[in-house]
Coordinates of C-alpha atoms in Angstrom, one line a residue:
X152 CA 88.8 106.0 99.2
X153 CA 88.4 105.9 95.2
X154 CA 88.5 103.0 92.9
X155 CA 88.8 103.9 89.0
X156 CA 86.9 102.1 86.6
X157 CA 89.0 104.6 83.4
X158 CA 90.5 107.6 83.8
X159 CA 87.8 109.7 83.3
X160 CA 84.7 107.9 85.3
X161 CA 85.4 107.0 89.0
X162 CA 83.9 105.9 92.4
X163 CA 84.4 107.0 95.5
X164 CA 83.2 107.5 98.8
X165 CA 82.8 111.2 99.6
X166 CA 81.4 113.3 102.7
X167 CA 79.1 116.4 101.2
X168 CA 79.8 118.6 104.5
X169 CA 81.0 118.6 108.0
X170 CA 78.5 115.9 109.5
X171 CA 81.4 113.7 107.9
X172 CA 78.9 111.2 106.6
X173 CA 80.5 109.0 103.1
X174 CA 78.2 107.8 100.8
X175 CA 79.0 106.7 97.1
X176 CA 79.9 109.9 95.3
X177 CA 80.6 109.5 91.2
X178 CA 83.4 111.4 89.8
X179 CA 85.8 112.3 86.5
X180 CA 89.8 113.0 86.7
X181 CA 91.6 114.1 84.0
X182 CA 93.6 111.7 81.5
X183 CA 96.7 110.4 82.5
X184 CA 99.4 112.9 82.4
X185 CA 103.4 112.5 80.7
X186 CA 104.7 112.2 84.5
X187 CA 101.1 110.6 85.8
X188 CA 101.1 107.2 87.6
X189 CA 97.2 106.0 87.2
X190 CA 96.9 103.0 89.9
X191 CA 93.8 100.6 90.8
X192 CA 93.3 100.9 94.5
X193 CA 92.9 97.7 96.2
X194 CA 93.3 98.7 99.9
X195 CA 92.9 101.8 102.0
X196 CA 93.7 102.5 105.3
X197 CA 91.9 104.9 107.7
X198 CA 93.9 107.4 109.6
X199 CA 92.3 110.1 111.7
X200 CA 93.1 112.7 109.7
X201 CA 89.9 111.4 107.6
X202 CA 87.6 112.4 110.7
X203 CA 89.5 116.1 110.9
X204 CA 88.9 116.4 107.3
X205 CA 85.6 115.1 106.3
X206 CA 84.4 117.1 109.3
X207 CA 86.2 120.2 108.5
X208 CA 87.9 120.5 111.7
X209 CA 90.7 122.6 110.9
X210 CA 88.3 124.8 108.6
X211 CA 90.0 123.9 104.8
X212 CA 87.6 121.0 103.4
X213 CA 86.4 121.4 100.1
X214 CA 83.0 119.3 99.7
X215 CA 82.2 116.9 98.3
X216 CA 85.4 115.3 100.0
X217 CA 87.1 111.7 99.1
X218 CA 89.0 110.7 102.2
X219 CA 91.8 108.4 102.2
X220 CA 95.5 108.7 101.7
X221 CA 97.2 105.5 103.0
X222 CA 96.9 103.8 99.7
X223 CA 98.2 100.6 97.7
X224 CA 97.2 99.3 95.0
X225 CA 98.4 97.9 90.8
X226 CA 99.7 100.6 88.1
X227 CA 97.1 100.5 85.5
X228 CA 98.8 103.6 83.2
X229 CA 101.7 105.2 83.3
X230 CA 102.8 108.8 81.2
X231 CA 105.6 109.0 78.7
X232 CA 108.1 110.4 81.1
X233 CA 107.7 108.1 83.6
X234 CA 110.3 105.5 83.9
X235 CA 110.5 104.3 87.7
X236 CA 106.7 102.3 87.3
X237 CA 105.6 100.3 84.8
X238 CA 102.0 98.5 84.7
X239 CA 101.1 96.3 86.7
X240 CA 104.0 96.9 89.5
X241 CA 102.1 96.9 93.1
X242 CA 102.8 100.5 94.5
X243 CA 101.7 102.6 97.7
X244 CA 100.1 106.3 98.0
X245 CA 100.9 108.8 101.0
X246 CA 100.2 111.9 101.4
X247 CA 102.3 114.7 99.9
X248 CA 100.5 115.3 96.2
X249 CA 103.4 118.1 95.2
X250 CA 106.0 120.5 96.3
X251 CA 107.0 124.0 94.9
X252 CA 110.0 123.1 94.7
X253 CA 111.0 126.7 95.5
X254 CA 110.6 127.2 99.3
X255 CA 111.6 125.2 102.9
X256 CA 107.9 124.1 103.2
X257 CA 106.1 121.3 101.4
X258 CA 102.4 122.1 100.4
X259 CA 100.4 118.9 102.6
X260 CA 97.2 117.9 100.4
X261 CA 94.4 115.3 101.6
X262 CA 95.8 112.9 98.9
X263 CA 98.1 111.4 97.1
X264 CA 101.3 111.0 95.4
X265 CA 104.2 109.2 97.9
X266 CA 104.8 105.9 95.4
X267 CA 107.0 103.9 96.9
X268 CA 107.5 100.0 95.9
X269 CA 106.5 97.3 98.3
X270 CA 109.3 94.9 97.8
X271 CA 109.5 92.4 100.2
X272 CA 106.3 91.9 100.7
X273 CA 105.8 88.5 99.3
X274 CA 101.8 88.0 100.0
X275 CA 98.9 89.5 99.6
X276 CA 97.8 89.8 103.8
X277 CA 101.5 91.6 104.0
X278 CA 100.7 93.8 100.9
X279 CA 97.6 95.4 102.2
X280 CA 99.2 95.2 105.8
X281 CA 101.3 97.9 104.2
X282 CA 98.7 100.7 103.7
X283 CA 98.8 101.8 106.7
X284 CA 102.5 101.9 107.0
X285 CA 102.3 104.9 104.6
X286 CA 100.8 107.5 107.3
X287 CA 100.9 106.0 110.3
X288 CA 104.2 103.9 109.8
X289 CA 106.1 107.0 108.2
X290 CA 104.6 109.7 110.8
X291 CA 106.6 108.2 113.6
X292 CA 109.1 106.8 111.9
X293 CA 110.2 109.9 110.5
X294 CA 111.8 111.8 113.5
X295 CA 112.5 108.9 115.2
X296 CA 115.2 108.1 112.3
X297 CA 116.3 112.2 112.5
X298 CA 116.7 112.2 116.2
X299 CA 118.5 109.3 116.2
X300 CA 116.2 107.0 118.1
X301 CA 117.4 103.7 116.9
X302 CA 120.6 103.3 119.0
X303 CA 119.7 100.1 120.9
X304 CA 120.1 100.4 124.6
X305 CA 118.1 103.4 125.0
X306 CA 115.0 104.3 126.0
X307 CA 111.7 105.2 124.7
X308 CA 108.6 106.4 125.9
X309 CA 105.7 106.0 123.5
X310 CA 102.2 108.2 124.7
X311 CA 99.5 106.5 122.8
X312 CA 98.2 103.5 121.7
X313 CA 96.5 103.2 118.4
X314 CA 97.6 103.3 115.1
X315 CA 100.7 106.1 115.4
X316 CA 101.8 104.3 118.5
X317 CA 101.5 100.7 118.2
X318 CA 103.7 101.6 115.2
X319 CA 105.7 103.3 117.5
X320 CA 106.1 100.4 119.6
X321 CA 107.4 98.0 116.9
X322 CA 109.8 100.6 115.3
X323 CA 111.6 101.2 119.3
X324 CA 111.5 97.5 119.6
X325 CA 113.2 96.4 116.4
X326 CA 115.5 99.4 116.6
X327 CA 116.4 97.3 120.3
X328 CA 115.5 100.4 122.7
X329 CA 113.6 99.6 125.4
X330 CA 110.1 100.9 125.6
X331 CA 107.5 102.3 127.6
X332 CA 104.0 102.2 126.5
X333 CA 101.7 105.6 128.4
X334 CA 97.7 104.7 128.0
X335 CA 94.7 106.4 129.6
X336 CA 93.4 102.5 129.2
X337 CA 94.3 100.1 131.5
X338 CA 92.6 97.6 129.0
X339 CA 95.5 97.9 126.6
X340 CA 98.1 96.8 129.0
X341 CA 98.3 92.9 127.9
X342 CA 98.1 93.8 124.0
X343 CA 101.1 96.3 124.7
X344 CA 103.3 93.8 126.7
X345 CA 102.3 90.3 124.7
X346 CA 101.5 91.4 121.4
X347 CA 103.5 94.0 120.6
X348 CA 106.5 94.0 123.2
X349 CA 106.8 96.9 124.8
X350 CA 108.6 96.4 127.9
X351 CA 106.7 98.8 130.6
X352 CA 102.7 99.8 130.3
X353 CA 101.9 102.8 132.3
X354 CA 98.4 104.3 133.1
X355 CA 99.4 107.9 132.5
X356 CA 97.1 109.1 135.1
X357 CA 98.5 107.1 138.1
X358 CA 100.8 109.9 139.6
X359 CA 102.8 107.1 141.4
X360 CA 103.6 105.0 138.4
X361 CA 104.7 108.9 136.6
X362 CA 106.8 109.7 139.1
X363 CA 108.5 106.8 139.6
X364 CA 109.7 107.5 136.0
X365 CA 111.0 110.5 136.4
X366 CA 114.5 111.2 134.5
X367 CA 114.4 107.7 132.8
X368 CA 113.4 108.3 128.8
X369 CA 115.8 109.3 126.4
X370 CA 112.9 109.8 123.9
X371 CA 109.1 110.6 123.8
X372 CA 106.8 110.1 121.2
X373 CA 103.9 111.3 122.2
X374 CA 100.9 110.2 119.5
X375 CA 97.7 111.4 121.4
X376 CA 95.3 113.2 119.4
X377 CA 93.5 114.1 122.8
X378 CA 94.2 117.0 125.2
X379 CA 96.3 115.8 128.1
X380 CA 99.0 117.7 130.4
X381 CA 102.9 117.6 129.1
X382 CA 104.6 118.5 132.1
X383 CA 104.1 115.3 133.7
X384 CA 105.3 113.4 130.7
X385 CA 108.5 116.3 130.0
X386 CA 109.5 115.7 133.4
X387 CA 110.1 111.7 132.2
X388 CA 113.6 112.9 130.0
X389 CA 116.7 112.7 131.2
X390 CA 118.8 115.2 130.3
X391 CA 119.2 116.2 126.7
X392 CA 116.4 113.8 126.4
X393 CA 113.8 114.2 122.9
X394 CA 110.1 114.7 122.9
X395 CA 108.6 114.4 119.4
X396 CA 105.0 115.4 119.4
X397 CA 102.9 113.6 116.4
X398 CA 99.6 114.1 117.5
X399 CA 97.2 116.9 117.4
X400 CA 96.5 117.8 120.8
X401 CA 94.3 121.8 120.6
X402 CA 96.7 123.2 122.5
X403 CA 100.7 122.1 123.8
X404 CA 101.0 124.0 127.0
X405 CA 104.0 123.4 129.8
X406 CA 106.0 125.3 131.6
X407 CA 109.8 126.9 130.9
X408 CA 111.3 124.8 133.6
X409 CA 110.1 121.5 131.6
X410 CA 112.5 122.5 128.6
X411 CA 114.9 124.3 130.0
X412 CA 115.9 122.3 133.2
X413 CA 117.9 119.2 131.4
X414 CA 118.2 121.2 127.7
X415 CA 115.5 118.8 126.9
X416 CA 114.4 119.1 122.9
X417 CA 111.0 119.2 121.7
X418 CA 110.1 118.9 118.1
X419 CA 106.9 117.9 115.6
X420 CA 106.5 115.8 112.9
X421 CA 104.0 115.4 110.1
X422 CA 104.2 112.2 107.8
X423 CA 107.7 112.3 105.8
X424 CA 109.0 112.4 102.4
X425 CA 109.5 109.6 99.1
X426 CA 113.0 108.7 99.9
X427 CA 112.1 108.3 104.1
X428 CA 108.9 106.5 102.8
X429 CA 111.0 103.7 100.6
X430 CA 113.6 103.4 102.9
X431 CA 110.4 102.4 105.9
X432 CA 109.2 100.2 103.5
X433 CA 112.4 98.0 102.5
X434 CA 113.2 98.4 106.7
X435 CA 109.2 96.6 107.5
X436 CA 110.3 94.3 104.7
X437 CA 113.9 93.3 105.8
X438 CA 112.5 93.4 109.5
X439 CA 109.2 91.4 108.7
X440 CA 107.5 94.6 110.5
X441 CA 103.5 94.5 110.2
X442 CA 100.9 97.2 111.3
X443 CA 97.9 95.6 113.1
X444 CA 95.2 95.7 111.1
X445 CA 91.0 95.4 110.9
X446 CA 89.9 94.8 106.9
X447 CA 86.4 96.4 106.4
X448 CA 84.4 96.7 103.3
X449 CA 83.8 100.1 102.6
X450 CA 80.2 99.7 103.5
X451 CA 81.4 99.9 106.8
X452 CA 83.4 103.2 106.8
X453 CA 80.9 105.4 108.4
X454 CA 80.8 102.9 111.6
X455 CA 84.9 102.6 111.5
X456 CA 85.2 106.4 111.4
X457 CA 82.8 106.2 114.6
X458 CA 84.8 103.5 116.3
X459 CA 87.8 105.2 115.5
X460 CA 87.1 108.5 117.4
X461 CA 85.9 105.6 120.2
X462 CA 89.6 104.5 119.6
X463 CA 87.3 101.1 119.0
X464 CA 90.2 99.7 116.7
X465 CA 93.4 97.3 117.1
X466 CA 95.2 99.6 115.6
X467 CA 94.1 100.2 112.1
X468 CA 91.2 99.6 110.2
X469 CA 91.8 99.2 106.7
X470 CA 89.2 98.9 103.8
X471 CA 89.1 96.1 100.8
X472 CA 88.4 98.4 97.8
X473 CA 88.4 96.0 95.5
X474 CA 86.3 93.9 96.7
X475 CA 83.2 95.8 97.9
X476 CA 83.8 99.2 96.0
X477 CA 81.4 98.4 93.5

C-alpha cells in the first residue's frame, strides 16, 4: 500500500513485526530501470493474504513489511526498453514480481509486477472497482477457465462467500452455469440470491440441505480460508466432477473413496499469469463484470484488516491512496 512522491522517496504503510499493525513507514526504491514501469497508485485492494503476511503466518515476512498487491494506478515513468506503456496510461499491479525463466515453477513475491490495461473501463468507480479483480478476480478465474468451467448448463458449487467467492459467483453466472453458493452464514443468503445471482444458497452445516445435493455439481470452488471438512462437500460431484481448492485451509484431509469413487479431480490454484490477467480484464470489461467493493482511506486499514478476519466486508475493501496517503 505505497504511493511514490519520486523514485527515490516513498510512503507507505508498513507492519514492523507479526502483531500486523501498519503505520506510515518512509522509504527509497531505486531509479527507474530500462524495462521498469514506475506507476502512481491510486487504489489498493485488500486480500487476505495481507493478514498472513504482515503477521508472518507462513514464517517468510521480512519487516518492515508494505502490504498490498491488488494495485491500479497512472504510469508516471517508463525505461528505454519498454514499449507496451507509455505515461500516463492507467494500468493494474498483481502479484507475480518475476520468473526464472528456467524452471516449471514461478517465484510468488508479496508485490508487484502483473500490468495489464484496464480497457473498458470507462469511469473512475469501474477503474478502482478493478483492483481487486487482480487477486481475487484472477485466483478463481484462473482454473475455472483451465478446467473448463464456463460451458453454460452446468453446474457449480462455490464454498465461500467473500471476496474469492462472490467473484466466483459472477464469473459461474456470466459463464451461464448454474450455481450454488455453500456459507457457514445464513446472513448471506439474500446478498447471494438478489445481489449477486446465485441460484441455490446452502448452510454448509445443515446435513439435510448437503445431502440432498449429493451427485449434483460438476465443479467446486471451494474459497474458504477456514478449516472445514471436504468429504461432505467431495461427495457433492458427480462423476468426473472438479474440485478446485483456492483457499488456505491448515490442513485438506478426506478420504480415498471421496476421489476415487466417481474419478472425481481435485486441483489448486494460486492467482494466474499476465496473459490470464488481461484476458479477465477485457472479459469484466466486455461483460460489465464488477467486484463488490468498500473504499477506505488508508487510515482505516488496521480496522479493515480486523473486519476482514471477522469476514466484516461485502466483499472487498479497497483503499483510496490517493486521496488520504498523505
Amino acid at each position: 500500500m505505497t504511493s511514490e512522491t519520486s523514485t527515490e522517496d516513498c510512503l507507505g504503510w508498513a507492519a514492523r513485526d507479526t502483531s500486523g499493525v501498519l503505520s506510515p513507514y518512509n522509504f527509497s526504491r531505486r531509479a527507474v530501470g530500462s524495462d521498469d514501469v514506475s506507476i502512481t497508485i491510486t487504489h489498493c485492494g485488500i486480500c487476505y493474504a495481507d493478514v498472513i503476511w504482515t503477521r508472518n503466518k507462513i514464517g517468510d515476512s521480512k519487516y518492515p513489511l508494505v502490504p498490498g498487491h491488488e494495485i491500479v494506478g497512472i504510469v508516471k515513468e517508463i525505461g528505454p526498453n519498454v514499449g507496451r506503456f507509455k505515461v500516463g496510461d492507467r494500468v493494474g499491479v498483481g502479484t507475480y514480481v518475476n520468473s526464472c525463466r528456467d524452471c516449471e515453477e514461478d517465484i510468488l513475491v508479496t508485490s508487484l509486477s502483473m500490468r495489464g490495461t484496464a480497457s473498458g473501463y470507462p469511469t473512475t468507480t469501474h477503474w478502482l472497482q478493478q483492483a481487486p479483480l487482480l487477486c481475487a478476480g484472477i485466483t478463481v478465474y484462473t482454473p475455472m477457465m483451465r478446467h473448463k468451467m464456463n460451458q453454460p448448463g452446468k453446474s457449480l458449487g462455490v464454498i465461500g462467500l467473500g471476496g474469492l467467492g462472490h467473484m466466483a459467483v459472477k464469473f459461474g453466472k456470466a459463464f451461464g452455469l448454474k450455481v450454488t453458493v455453500f456459507s457457514t452464514s445464513p446472513s448471506k443468503k439474500e446478498e447471494a440470491l438478489t445481489l449477486l445471482g446465485a441460484d441455490k444458497f446452502v448452510v454448509s452445516s445443515d446435513q439435510d440441505q448437503m445431502k440432498a445435493l449429493a451427485k449434483s455439481l460438476d465443479f467446486i470452488v471451494d474459497t474458504a480460508s477456514g478449516d472445514h471438512p471436504f468429504d461432505a462437500y467431495m461427495s457433492l460431484l458427480k462423476v468426473a466432477g472438479v474440485y478446485v481448492l483456492v483457499g488456505f485451509p491448515s490442513e485438506v484431509k478426506f478420504g480415498p473413496a471421496s476421489l476415487l469413487i466417481g474419478a472425481k479431480t481435485v486441483s489448486g490454484s494460486v492467482t494466474g499469469g499476465t496473459k490470464e490477467t488481461q484476458a479477465m480484464l477485457d472479459y469484466c470489461a466486455a461483460n460489465k463484470i464488477y467486484p463488490q467493493i468498500e473504499i477506505i482511506p488508508i487510515q482505516h486499514a488496521n480496522e479493515a484488516l480486523e473486519r476482514l478476519i471477522k469476514r466484516d466486508v461485502k466483499y472487498r475493501f479497497v483503499i483510496d491512496v490517493e486521496n488520504t496517503l498523505k
